[in-house]
Structure formats: structure tokens, C-alpha cells
Coordinates of C-alpha atoms in Angstrom, one line a residue:
M1 CA 2.0 97.4 -9.1
P2 CA 5.5 97.0 -7.7
L3 CA 5.7 95.5 -4.2
E4 CA 6.7 97.8 -1.4
N5 CA 9.8 96.8 0.6
G6 CA 7.7 95.6 3.5
E7 CA 5.5 93.5 1.3
Y8 CA 8.5 92.1 -0.5
F9 CA 10.1 91.1 2.8
M10 CA 7.0 89.3 3.9
E11 CA 6.7 87.3 0.6
Y12 CA 10.4 86.4 0.9
R13 CA 9.9 85.3 4.5
K14 CA 7.0 83.1 3.5
L15 CA 9.1 81.4 0.8
E16 CA 11.9 80.8 3.3
E17 CA 9.4 79.2 5.8
A18 CA 8.0 77.0 3.1
L19 CA 11.5 75.9 2.0
E20 CA 12.4 75.3 5.7
R21 CA 9.3 73.1 6.1
Q22 CA 10.2 71.3 2.9
N23 CA 13.7 70.7 4.0
K24 CA 12.5 69.5 7.5
L25 CA 10.1 67.1 5.8
I26 CA 12.9 65.7 3.6
R27 CA 15.2 65.3 6.7
T28 CA 12.5 63.6 8.6
I29 CA 11.9 61.2 5.7
T30 CA 15.6 60.4 5.0
E31 CA 16.5 60.1 8.7
N32 CA 13.6 57.8 9.4
A33 CA 13.9 55.7 6.3
T34 CA 14.8 52.0 6.6
T35 CA 16.6 52.3 3.3
A36 CA 20.2 53.5 3.4
L37 CA 20.7 56.8 1.5
F38 CA 24.0 58.3 0.3
T39 CA 25.0 61.3 -1.8
M40 CA 28.3 61.2 -3.6
N41 CA 30.2 64.1 -5.2
T42 CA 32.1 63.9 -8.5
E43 CA 35.2 62.5 -6.8
G44 CA 33.1 59.6 -5.3
Y45 CA 33.2 60.9 -1.7
C46 CA 30.1 60.5 0.4
T47 CA 28.7 63.9 1.3
Y48 CA 25.6 62.6 3.1
M49 CA 24.6 59.3 4.8
N50 CA 21.3 58.8 6.7
P51 CA 21.0 56.9 10.0
A52 CA 19.9 53.8 8.2
G53 CA 23.2 53.8 6.2
E54 CA 25.1 54.2 9.5
R55 CA 23.3 51.2 11.0
M56 CA 23.6 49.1 7.9
F57 CA 27.3 49.5 7.4
G58 CA 28.7 50.6 10.8
Y59 CA 30.5 53.7 9.6
T60 CA 30.1 57.2 11.2
A61 CA 29.5 60.3 9.0
E62 CA 33.2 61.3 9.5
E63 CA 34.5 57.9 8.6
I64 CA 32.3 57.5 5.6
A65 CA 33.4 61.0 4.3
S66 CA 37.2 60.3 4.6
T67 CA 37.5 57.9 1.7
P68 CA 35.7 57.3 -1.6
L69 CA 32.6 55.3 -0.8
H70 CA 33.6 52.5 -3.2
Y71 CA 36.7 51.6 -1.2
L72 CA 34.7 51.4 2.0
I73 CA 31.6 49.3 1.0
H74 CA 32.2 48.0 -2.5
S75 CA 35.9 47.3 -3.0
R76 CA 35.6 43.5 -3.3
R77 CA 33.5 41.2 -5.4
P78 CA 31.4 38.4 -3.7
D79 CA 34.3 35.9 -4.3
G80 CA 36.7 38.2 -2.4
S81 CA 38.6 39.5 -5.4
L82 CA 39.3 43.2 -5.8
Y83 CA 36.7 45.3 -7.6
P84 CA 38.3 48.1 -9.6
I85 CA 36.5 51.4 -9.1
E86 CA 36.5 52.1 -12.9
E87 CA 34.3 48.9 -13.4
C88 CA 31.8 49.9 -10.6
P89 CA 28.4 50.8 -12.0
I90 CA 27.8 53.0 -9.0
D91 CA 30.8 55.2 -9.6
R92 CA 30.3 55.2 -13.4
A93 CA 26.7 56.6 -13.0
L94 CA 27.8 60.2 -12.6
P95 CA 30.4 60.6 -15.3
E96 CA 28.5 58.4 -17.7
H97 CA 25.1 60.2 -17.0
T98 CA 23.4 56.8 -16.3
T99 CA 20.7 55.7 -14.0
V100 CA 20.8 52.3 -12.4
R101 CA 17.6 50.6 -10.9
A102 CA 17.3 47.6 -8.7
H103 CA 21.0 46.5 -9.1
E104 CA 21.7 43.5 -6.9
D105 CA 25.2 43.2 -5.5
I106 CA 27.2 42.4 -2.4
F107 CA 28.4 45.3 -0.2
F108 CA 30.6 45.0 2.9
R109 CA 30.2 46.4 6.4
K110 CA 32.9 48.1 8.4
D111 CA 33.7 44.7 10.1
G112 CA 34.2 43.1 6.7
S113 CA 30.9 41.0 6.7
P114 CA 29.0 40.9 3.4
V115 CA 25.6 42.4 2.9
P116 CA 23.4 41.3 0.0
V117 CA 21.8 44.5 -1.4
S118 CA 19.6 46.0 -4.1
C119 CA 20.6 49.5 -5.0
S120 CA 19.5 52.4 -7.3
I121 CA 21.8 55.2 -8.5
S122 CA 20.6 58.5 -9.9
P123 CA 22.7 61.5 -10.9
V124 CA 21.4 65.0 -9.9
Y125 CA 21.9 67.8 -12.4
E126 CA 22.5 71.6 -12.2
N127 CA 22.4 73.6 -15.3
G128 CA 22.5 70.4 -17.3
L129 CA 25.6 69.1 -15.6
P130 CA 25.7 66.2 -13.0
V131 CA 26.9 67.4 -9.6
I132 CA 26.0 64.6 -7.2
T133 CA 24.9 61.0 -7.2
V134 CA 22.1 59.7 -5.0
L135 CA 22.6 56.1 -3.9
E136 CA 19.7 54.2 -2.4
V137 CA 20.5 50.8 -0.8
H138 CA 18.1 48.1 0.4
D139 CA 19.4 45.4 2.7
L140 CA 18.3 42.0 1.2
T141 CA 19.7 39.9 4.0
E142 CA 16.2 38.8 5.3
Q143 CA 14.9 38.4 1.8
K144 CA 17.8 36.2 0.8
K145 CA 17.3 34.2 3.9
H146 CA 13.7 33.6 3.0
E147 CA 14.6 32.7 -0.6
E148 CA 17.3 30.3 0.6
A149 CA 14.9 28.8 3.0
I150 CA 12.3 28.3 0.2
L151 CA 15.0 26.7 -2.0
R152 CA 16.2 24.6 0.9
N153 CA 12.7 23.5 1.8
T154 CA 12.0 22.7 -1.9
K155 CA 15.2 20.7 -2.1
N156 CA 14.4 19.0 1.2
L157 CA 10.9 18.1 0.0
E158 CA 12.3 16.7 -3.2
I159 CA 14.8 14.7 -1.1
L160 CA 12.1 13.5 1.3
N161 CA 9.9 12.6 -1.6
S162 CA 12.8 10.7 -3.2
I163 CA 13.6 8.9 0.0
G164 CA 9.9 8.1 0.5
K165 CA 9.6 6.5 -2.9
S166 CA 12.8 4.7 -2.5
I167 CA 12.0 3.0 0.8
S168 CA 8.3 2.5 0.1
A169 CA 9.3 0.4 -3.0
E170 CA 11.6 -1.7 -0.8
M171 CA 10.4 -4.8 1.0
D172 CA 13.6 -6.1 2.5
L173 CA 13.9 -4.8 6.1
R174 CA 17.7 -4.5 6.2
N175 CA 17.7 -2.6 2.9
I176 CA 15.1 -0.2 4.2
L177 CA 17.2 0.5 7.4
Q178 CA 20.3 1.1 5.4
K179 CA 18.6 3.4 2.9
V180 CA 17.1 5.4 5.7
T181 CA 20.4 5.6 7.6
D182 CA 22.4 6.7 4.5
A183 CA 19.8 9.3 3.4
S184 CA 19.3 10.9 6.8
T185 CA 23.1 11.0 7.5
N186 CA 23.7 12.8 4.2
L187 CA 20.8 15.1 4.7
T188 CA 21.9 16.3 8.1
G189 CA 25.6 16.5 7.2
A190 CA 26.4 14.2 10.1
Q191 CA 29.8 12.6 10.1
F192 CA 28.2 9.3 11.0
G193 CA 24.7 7.9 11.6
A194 CA 23.1 4.7 12.9
F195 CA 19.7 3.1 12.9
F196 CA 19.1 0.8 15.9
F197 CA 16.1 -1.4 15.3
N198 CA 14.2 -3.1 18.2
T199 CA 13.3 -6.6 17.1
V200 CA 12.5 -10.0 18.6
K201 CA 14.0 -13.4 17.8
T202 CA 11.9 -16.4 17.1
K203 CA 12.4 -17.6 20.7
G204 CA 11.0 -14.3 22.0
E205 CA 14.4 -12.8 22.9
S206 CA 14.7 -9.1 22.0
Y207 CA 17.8 -7.7 20.4
L208 CA 19.1 -4.7 18.4
L209 CA 19.7 -4.8 14.7
Y210 CA 21.7 -1.8 13.4
T211 CA 22.8 -0.2 10.2
L212 CA 25.6 2.4 9.9
S213 CA 26.5 5.2 7.6
G214 CA 29.7 7.2 7.5
A215 CA 31.4 4.5 9.6
T216 CA 32.2 0.8 9.3
A217 CA 31.0 -2.1 11.5
D218 CA 34.6 -2.4 12.7
T219 CA 34.4 1.0 14.2
F220 CA 31.8 -0.3 16.7
K221 CA 33.4 -3.7 17.1
G222 CA 33.8 -4.6 20.7
F223 CA 31.5 -1.9 21.9
P224 CA 28.2 -2.9 23.7
M225 CA 24.9 -2.0 22.0
P226 CA 23.3 1.2 23.4
G227 CA 21.0 0.3 26.2
K228 CA 18.3 2.3 28.0
T229 CA 20.7 4.6 29.8
P230 CA 19.5 8.2 30.7
L231 CA 20.9 9.4 27.4
F232 CA 19.4 6.7 25.1
H233 CA 16.2 5.9 27.1
P234 CA 14.1 8.8 25.7
T235 CA 14.8 7.6 22.2
F236 CA 14.2 3.8 22.7
N237 CA 11.2 4.6 24.8
G238 CA 9.8 6.9 22.1
E239 CA 9.5 9.9 24.5
R240 CA 11.1 12.7 22.4
I241 CA 13.7 13.9 20.0
I242 CA 17.1 14.8 21.5
R243 CA 19.3 17.4 19.9
S244 CA 22.4 18.7 21.6
D245 CA 25.0 21.2 20.4
D246 CA 27.5 19.6 22.8
I247 CA 26.4 16.2 24.3
T248 CA 29.5 16.1 26.5
M249 CA 28.0 19.0 28.5
D250 CA 24.5 17.3 28.8
P251 CA 23.6 16.4 32.4
H252 CA 22.5 12.9 31.2
F253 CA 25.8 12.2 29.5
G254 CA 28.3 9.8 31.2
H255 CA 25.8 7.9 33.3
N256 CA 27.2 4.4 32.4
Y257 CA 30.1 2.3 33.4
H258 CA 32.3 4.1 30.8
N259 CA 31.6 7.5 32.5
G260 CA 31.1 8.8 29.0
M261 CA 32.2 7.4 25.6
P262 CA 34.3 4.2 25.7
G263 CA 37.9 4.5 24.5
G264 CA 38.3 4.4 20.7
H265 CA 34.7 5.6 20.1
L266 CA 34.0 8.0 17.3
P267 CA 34.2 11.6 18.5
V268 CA 30.7 12.8 19.2
V269 CA 30.0 16.4 20.2
S270 CA 26.9 17.3 18.3
Y271 CA 24.2 14.7 18.9
L272 CA 20.8 14.1 17.3
A273 CA 18.5 11.1 18.2
V274 CA 15.0 10.6 16.7
P275 CA 12.7 7.7 17.8
V276 CA 11.0 5.7 15.0
I277 CA 7.5 5.0 16.0
A278 CA 5.0 2.7 14.3
K279 CA 1.4 3.7 13.5
S280 CA 0.3 1.5 16.4
G281 CA 2.4 3.5 18.8
A282 CA 5.1 0.8 19.3
V283 CA 8.7 2.1 19.2
I284 CA 10.5 0.5 16.3
G285 CA 13.9 1.9 17.1
G286 CA 15.9 5.1 16.8
L287 CA 18.0 7.1 14.3
F288 CA 21.3 8.4 15.9
F289 CA 23.7 11.0 14.4
G290 CA 27.0 12.4 15.5
H291 CA 29.5 15.1 14.6
S292 CA 32.8 16.2 16.1
R293 CA 31.9 19.9 15.6
P294 CA 29.6 21.5 18.2
G295 CA 26.3 22.9 16.9
A296 CA 26.3 20.8 13.7
F297 CA 22.6 20.0 13.8
S298 CA 19.8 22.5 13.3
T299 CA 16.1 22.6 14.1
E300 CA 15.5 22.0 10.4
D301 CA 17.7 18.8 10.5
E302 CA 15.5 17.7 13.4
K303 CA 12.3 18.2 11.4
M304 CA 13.8 16.5 8.3
V305 CA 14.9 13.4 10.2
S306 CA 11.6 13.3 12.0
S307 CA 9.8 13.2 8.6
I308 CA 12.1 10.5 7.4
A309 CA 11.5 8.5 10.6
S310 CA 7.8 8.7 10.0
Q311 CA 8.2 7.4 6.4
A312 CA 10.6 4.7 7.6
A313 CA 8.1 3.5 10.2
I314 CA 5.5 3.0 7.5
A315 CA 8.0 1.2 5.2
I316 CA 9.2 -1.0 8.1
D317 CA 5.6 -1.9 9.0
N318 CA 4.9 -2.7 5.3
A319 CA 8.1 -4.8 5.2
K320 CA 7.1 -6.7 8.3
L321 CA 3.6 -7.3 6.9
F322 CA 5.2 -8.4 3.6
D323 CA 7.5 -10.8 5.5
K324 CA 4.5 -12.2 7.4
V325 CA 2.6 -12.7 4.1
K326 CA 5.6 -14.4 2.6
T327 CA 5.9 -16.7 5.7
A328 CA 2.1 -17.3 5.6
N329 CA 2.4 -18.1 1.8
R330 CA 5.2 -20.5 2.4
Q331 CA 3.2 -22.2 5.2
N332 CA 0.1 -22.2 3.0
K333 CA 2.1 -23.8 0.1
R334 CA 3.4 -26.4 2.5
L335 CA 0.0 -27.1 3.9
L336 CA -1.5 -27.2 0.4
K337 CA 1.1 -29.6 -0.7
I338 CA 0.4 -31.8 2.4
A339 CA -3.3 -31.5 1.8
K340 CA -2.9 -32.5 -1.9
Q341 CA -0.8 -35.5 -0.9
L342 CA -3.4 -36.5 1.6
D343 CA -6.2 -36.0 -0.9
D344 CA -4.3 -38.0 -3.5
K345 CA -3.8 -40.8 -1.0
K346 CA -7.4 -40.7 0.0
N347 CA -8.5 -40.8 -3.6
E348 CA -6.1 -43.6 -4.2
F349 CA -7.5 -45.5 -1.2
M350 CA -11.1 -44.8 -2.3
S351 CA -10.4 -46.0 -5.8
I352 CA -8.7 -49.2 -4.5
A353 CA -11.3 -49.8 -1.9
S354 CA -14.1 -49.3 -4.4
H355 CA -12.6 -51.8 -6.8
E356 CA -11.9 -54.2 -4.0
L357 CA -15.5 -53.9 -2.8
K358 CA -16.9 -54.4 -6.3
T359 CA -15.5 -58.0 -6.6
P360 CA -17.2 -59.4 -3.4
V361 CA -20.4 -57.5 -4.1
T362 CA -20.6 -59.0 -7.6
S363 CA -19.9 -62.5 -6.1
I364 CA -22.6 -62.0 -3.4
K365 CA -25.1 -61.1 -6.1
G366 CA -24.2 -64.1 -8.1
Y367 CA -24.6 -66.4 -5.1
L368 CA -28.0 -64.9 -4.4
Q369 CA -29.1 -65.6 -7.9
I370 CA -28.0 -69.3 -7.5
I371 CA -29.8 -69.5 -4.1
E372 CA -32.9 -68.0 -5.8
K373 CA -32.8 -70.8 -8.5
I374 CA -32.4 -73.5 -5.9
A375 CA -35.3 -72.1 -3.9
K376 CA -37.5 -72.2 -6.9
A377 CA -36.4 -75.7 -7.9
E378 CA -37.0 -77.1 -4.4
E379 CA -40.2 -75.1 -4.1
K380 CA -39.2 -73.2 -1.0
P381 CA -41.1 -69.9 -1.4
I382 CA -40.3 -68.8 2.2
L383 CA -36.7 -68.0 1.0
N384 CA -37.8 -65.8 -1.8
G385 CA -38.6 -62.8 0.4
F386 CA -35.2 -63.0 2.1
I387 CA -33.4 -63.3 -1.2
T388 CA -35.3 -60.3 -2.6
K389 CA -34.4 -58.2 0.4
A390 CA -30.7 -59.3 0.3
A391 CA -30.6 -58.6 -3.5
R392 CA -32.0 -55.1 -2.9
Q393 CA -29.3 -54.4 -0.3
V394 CA -26.6 -55.7 -2.6
D395 CA -28.0 -53.3 -5.3
K396 CA -27.7 -50.4 -2.8
L397 CA -24.2 -51.4 -2.0
T398 CA -23.3 -51.6 -5.7
S399 CA -24.7 -48.1 -6.2
L400 CA -22.6 -46.8 -3.3
V401 CA -19.5 -48.4 -4.7
N402 CA -20.1 -47.0 -8.2
D403 CA -20.7 -43.6 -6.7
L404 CA -17.3 -43.8 -4.8
L405 CA -15.6 -44.9 -8.0
D406 CA -17.1 -42.0 -10.0
A407 CA -16.2 -39.5 -7.3
T408 CA -12.6 -40.5 -7.3
R409 CA -12.5 -40.5 -11.1
I410 CA -13.9 -37.0 -11.1
Q411 CA -11.4 -35.8 -8.5
A412 CA -8.5 -37.3 -10.5
G413 CA -9.9 -35.8 -13.8
K414 CA -10.3 -39.2 -15.3
I415 CA -14.0 -39.5 -15.9
T416 CA -14.7 -40.4 -19.5
Y417 CA -17.7 -39.6 -21.8
N418 CA -18.8 -41.5 -24.8
F419 CA -21.2 -39.3 -26.8
T420 CA -23.7 -41.0 -29.2
K421 CA -27.0 -40.0 -30.8
F422 CA -30.1 -41.4 -29.1
N423 CA -33.8 -40.7 -28.2
F424 CA -33.9 -39.0 -24.9
G425 CA -37.4 -40.5 -24.2
D426 CA -35.7 -44.0 -24.1
V427 CA -33.4 -42.7 -21.3
L428 CA -36.4 -41.4 -19.3
E429 CA -38.2 -44.8 -19.7
D430 CA -35.2 -46.8 -18.6
S431 CA -34.6 -44.5 -15.6
I432 CA -38.2 -44.7 -14.4
S433 CA -38.3 -48.5 -14.9
S434 CA -35.2 -48.9 -12.8
L435 CA -36.7 -46.7 -10.1
R436 CA -39.9 -48.7 -10.0
V437 CA -38.0 -51.9 -9.4
V438 CA -36.6 -50.7 -6.1
N439 CA -39.3 -48.2 -5.2
N440 CA -42.9 -48.0 -6.4
T441 CA -44.3 -45.5 -3.9
H442 CA -44.6 -42.5 -6.2
T443 CA -46.2 -41.9 -9.5
I444 CA -44.2 -40.0 -12.1
E445 CA -46.0 -37.5 -14.3
I446 CA -44.1 -36.6 -17.5
N447 CA -44.9 -33.4 -19.3
G448 CA -43.5 -32.3 -22.7
D449 CA -42.2 -34.0 -25.8
Q450 CA -40.1 -37.0 -25.0
N451 CA -39.2 -37.8 -28.6
I452 CA -36.1 -35.7 -28.7
F453 CA -32.9 -36.9 -30.3
I454 CA -29.7 -35.7 -28.6
T455 CA -26.0 -36.4 -28.8
A456 CA -24.7 -37.2 -25.3
D457 CA -23.3 -39.9 -23.1
R458 CA -26.4 -42.1 -22.6
I459 CA -25.2 -44.0 -19.6
R460 CA -24.0 -40.9 -17.7
L461 CA -27.2 -39.0 -18.6
E462 CA -29.3 -41.9 -17.3
Q463 CA -27.2 -41.8 -14.1
V464 CA -28.2 -38.1 -13.6
I465 CA -31.9 -38.8 -14.2
S466 CA -31.8 -41.8 -11.8
N467 CA -30.0 -39.8 -9.1
L468 CA -32.5 -36.9 -9.3
L469 CA -35.5 -39.2 -9.3
S470 CA -34.2 -41.3 -6.4
N471 CA -33.6 -38.1 -4.4
A472 CA -37.1 -36.8 -5.3
V473 CA -38.6 -40.0 -3.9
K474 CA -36.2 -40.2 -0.9
Y475 CA -36.8 -36.6 0.3
S476 CA -40.6 -36.6 -0.2
P477 CA -41.7 -39.4 2.2
E478 CA -45.1 -37.9 2.8
A479 CA -45.9 -37.4 -0.9
D480 CA -46.8 -39.8 -3.7
K481 CA -46.1 -37.8 -6.8
I482 CA -43.2 -36.5 -8.8
I483 CA -43.4 -34.3 -11.9
L484 CA -40.9 -34.5 -14.7
N485 CA -40.9 -31.7 -17.3
V486 CA -39.0 -32.0 -20.6
N487 CA -38.6 -29.1 -23.0
Q488 CA -36.4 -28.3 -26.0
E489 CA -35.7 -24.6 -26.8
E490 CA -33.7 -24.3 -30.0
E491 CA -30.5 -26.3 -29.4
I492 CA -30.9 -26.6 -25.6
L493 CA -32.6 -29.5 -23.7
K494 CA -34.1 -28.5 -20.4
V495 CA -35.3 -31.0 -17.8
E496 CA -37.1 -30.3 -14.5
I497 CA -37.8 -32.8 -11.7
I498 CA -40.3 -31.5 -9.1
D499 CA -41.0 -33.1 -5.8
F500 CA -43.4 -32.2 -3.0
G501 CA -41.1 -33.1 -0.1
I502 CA -39.3 -31.5 2.9
G503 CA -37.6 -28.9 0.7
I504 CA -34.2 -27.4 1.2
S505 CA -33.2 -24.5 3.6
E506 CA -31.9 -21.3 2.0
H507 CA -28.4 -21.5 3.6
T508 CA -28.0 -25.1 2.3
I509 CA -28.7 -24.4 -1.4
P510 CA -25.2 -23.0 -2.2
N511 CA -23.6 -26.2 -1.0
I512 CA -26.1 -28.7 -2.2
F513 CA -23.9 -29.9 -5.1
D514 CA -20.7 -30.2 -3.0
R515 CA -19.1 -33.6 -2.5
Y516 CA -20.3 -35.5 0.6
F517 CA -22.8 -32.8 1.4
R518 CA -26.2 -33.9 2.8
E519 CA -29.3 -32.0 3.9
I520 CA -30.0 -32.7 7.6
D521 CA -33.6 -32.8 8.9
K522 CA -34.2 -33.6 12.5
N523 CA -37.6 -35.2 11.6
Y524 CA -36.2 -37.7 9.1
Q525 CA -33.2 -39.9 8.7
F526 CA -31.8 -40.4 5.2
N527 CA -29.1 -42.8 4.1
G528 CA -26.4 -42.1 1.6
L529 CA -22.9 -40.7 1.1
G530 CA -23.9 -37.3 -0.3
L531 CA -22.3 -38.1 -3.7
G532 CA -25.3 -38.3 -6.0
L533 CA -25.8 -34.6 -6.6
Y534 CA -22.1 -34.0 -6.7
I535 CA -21.6 -36.6 -9.5
S536 CA -24.7 -35.4 -11.3
A537 CA -23.5 -31.8 -11.3
E538 CA -20.1 -32.9 -12.7
I539 CA -21.7 -35.0 -15.4
I540 CA -23.8 -32.0 -16.5
K541 CA -20.7 -29.8 -16.5
G542 CA -19.0 -32.5 -18.6
H543 CA -21.9 -32.0 -21.1
N544 CA -21.3 -28.2 -21.2
G545 CA -24.6 -27.7 -19.3
M546 CA -25.9 -26.1 -16.1
I547 CA -27.7 -27.5 -13.1
W548 CA -29.5 -25.7 -10.3
V549 CA -32.2 -26.1 -7.6
E550 CA -35.0 -23.9 -6.4
S551 CA -36.6 -24.8 -3.1
E552 CA -38.1 -23.6 0.2
P553 CA -38.4 -25.6 3.4
G554 CA -41.6 -27.7 3.5
M555 CA -42.4 -26.7 -0.1
G556 CA -40.6 -29.4 -2.1
A557 CA -37.7 -28.8 -4.5
T558 CA -37.3 -28.4 -8.3
F559 CA -34.0 -29.6 -9.7
S560 CA -33.3 -28.4 -13.2
F561 CA -30.5 -28.9 -15.8
T562 CA -29.9 -27.8 -19.3
I563 CA -27.5 -29.3 -21.9
P564 CA -26.9 -28.7 -25.6
V565 CA -28.7 -31.1 -27.8
N566 CA -25.6 -31.8 -29.8
Q567 CA -22.2 -32.6 -28.2
V568 CA -18.8 -33.5 -29.6
T569 CA -18.5 -37.3 -30.3
S570 CA -16.2 -38.1 -27.3
A571 CA -14.5 -36.5 -24.4
V572 CA -12.4 -37.0 -21.3
R573 CA -13.1 -34.4 -18.6

């Protein structure tokens, strides 16, 4: 049914109100948008600009409409050269019926300052023909700042990492100081930098060692070293970092006898000083930077130099420690050389003394034998007891001299071995017989097969058995028995000598085979030089064998050794 006029008017009114609401909503959105919005006609003139566009570029609506938009905000390239309108993708969008999305470019404000932007261009059509272009512009200034900051931080981290590796691999103190000074000066863009390092002379006198970058030593020639003035004190005292855009305006500046910088000094306006502090908290020194332009150093420069200072402190501590180690090594080498010279002289003396002692001892023994014959011929039995005792003491002295000679030969690496094949049972019999001549207080129980043929140095092996049996008798004064076990397992001969004496304390066992070492017991007094076990151990080693002891205090001791049954025919070890 056709609408009446009144009904038609009401429907039309509703449509108008809906359209008004829609237009109001669009105005609200565009005028409150943070993105700049423009519409351009077919001639490239701006027909609409929202408030965001006015804020972004500084033009009023009247100004922006007076000239084609390209010539106001896009007439130059980023390098400053002219940008022809016919090459502009924004102005080509309408006639070429193209849409451009997220195009990054540089626009210019009314005051000529550049704005990094991302823009989108869309033609609007009526009856299939483009009538206007909608230009949407996002300001990328903050985004670019963040991107640049990320790139800068990445680059700075790479530089810091490179500096850290460089100085951590360096052990020369002056090289470290120079590398740190050069790197931090370049990093901050300072015209010149210096590292003043607190150190102490060998006599205890403190002084400043410095390195320079961007300036020569001649530049500072004739100037006094920086002292703990109000300006330098916070750095040398490790209190804080000082950064000044214009140090000549600082209230602490000029408080010295120069009333500022001395004549001929490098021009310093921007100033940055960072203390270098060791892990211990001690102030190592300070990094100082200068520039003739005010405001040359930023907070970022401060942070970077602070990081470098921390790495430098570690590297300097390492260099100092390395220097101490080198000094200690030099001293140790010198002491070892002196000790070796003393040991060589001692061994030489012991060898000469032993040889010199051997001659009179042999003579004394010969004279005792003559006296013994005279006493028998003249039938003076009273002398026999004295002669026997004297001969016994001479035998002890001979044994001591021989031990000294063997010890010095071992130290000099000149002990010789003559390997032959023999019956080990004969060595045991000879060793036991020799012991019974001088001491018959203990019975010796032998277990195992004694009829074992071995290839070894018979005299040296008998020396080992005699030493171990003598010790077993000596250190078991309250006992009367010693057990000697002999066993052959395949190609290895094992010998055990067991006593029932005072035993050996646990802390003593690791040192029992050391030269001149003797077990001390407050209840007993034992004679000897402490060479018997040392010589025995070296002889067993010379036979490619092993020797050890098992014992507990008061429970006796078991000395054991093993040697191969067959050795090479001869050796010097």
C-alpha cells in the first residue's frame, strides 16, 4: 500500500536522524583518532584534515587547503633532494586507481623537521570513478626511537662483549689500561680520554699511572697529575659517577690553584668521570673523558663506560694476580735453584764424608782383628769381650756409612744394579745368619717355599731383607718372634716380614719410607739415621716392584714387597 505523505515524512526523518548519528560517530572517531587523516581531491588539495593531522604537522585547516598536500608535507626526500609530485605514490594513487598499504616514508612538518611515518592511501569511488583519496598517516617517531635504541643496545652489547674478550685475554697491565681507554673513548665519542690508575711503588709510595686516547702524552706534559680536588675526589674515592654537560659551570670546578684548567690544557666542556672499583671494594682508579662541545655525553654513555669499568676492574685484578704469580714463580725458581745447589753440595759432602769415614773404619776393624790375634796368642781372654764389643760398634758404624753412601747415590741417580739368577732361599739364609751374629734375641719363623729362583741384584735384595729384619727386631723389644712369609704367584715374588712390636701410628705410615724419617716413641729410644727403609724402598723400585706397610700402634707391623721373578740383566737407576 502506498505510504501517506505523513508516513513518508516520518520515514524520511528517521533516515535523516540515522544518517546524522552515523556522521556524528564518524566525526567523533576521526577527530579523536591518534592517526592523522586527510582527504585529497583530484587536484591533490587537502579537503579534510583531522586534529591529529594538525598536531602532527603543525598546519591549520586553512593552510593545509591552500596548496597541494604533496608540496606541504612530502616535497623532499629523506636526503633533502626535491621529490617530484609525479613520482609520489600518494598522488599517483587516485589517477592510477591504486591502493597503498603501510608505506614507510619521511614527511615534513611546517617547521621543516622530518617525521618518519607509515601511511595508507585509498581512492574513494562514485559511479565507478575515483573522486577523493583518503590518506592515513601514523607517526613512527617513537617506534623508530625504540628500534634505534634496540639496534644501538645490540651494537653496544657487541662492543662490550668484544672489549670484555679483548681485555680478559690480556695480562699486561699497561696494555689493559690502554685498550680500555681507547675503547671507551671511541664508544662515548669523546675527543679525548684518560685512565688514571692508583698504584703503589715497591717502597710503598703511591703514584698515578695513566694512559691516554685522542691525545698525546706531550699534551699533558708539564701539567700536574689530577689530585683529590673537589672535582676529582668523588672519582678517586669511588663515591659516584660524574657527568656534566658543562663542567665550567659546575660549582666544584675551579677549586685549585689554577682556578680552573691550566693554560694550554685541552678544552673540556662536557665531562664524564667513572671510578674503577675492584671486587674487594678498593678503588683502582678512574676513567675520564672530555669534549669541547656541551652536552656531548648521555646517560647511555655513562652506563656503557660503567660496564667497561666493571670489566676493566676484573681484568686489572687478574693482571695483578698474574703478575704476583709470575713474581712468585720467579722467586720459587730462584729458591729451587738455591735449594738444588744446597742439596747437591750436601750430597757431595755426604758422599765425600762417607768415603772418608770408610777408610778409618776399615783400618779400625783391621787393628781390632790384629789385637784379637795377639790376645789369643798371649792368652789374655779378658780382652776378648772388649774386642767383640768394639768390633760390633765398628760394624754398626760401617753400616751407617754404607747407608749414607747408598742414599747419596740414590739422590744422584747413580745407584747401580747387577742382575743375576740365584736361589732366593740362599739370600734369606745369609740375611738371617748375619742378623744372628749381631742379635740373637728373636726366633725367625719362615713360611712358604724358599726354593725360588729369581733374576735380581742379590746383594741389594739381601740388603732389603737385612734392613727389614733388623727393623723388625729393633721395634719389637718386648717380643721374641718374627714371621717371614714367602710366596710366588705366577711371575711375582711376594715377601712379608711380620713383627709383634710397638707398631706404627696412622699419620706416620705415609712418610715411613721417606729419607731420614724415623718413628718416635716416648717409651723407647731407637738409634739410626732413618735411611734403611728409604734405601729399601728405592731398591724395590729399582726392581720394578712395590713395597708397603700395614700396622696399628701396639699391634706390630707387616712390611711387604713384591718384585718380578725375572728382571733385565743389568741396570742403572
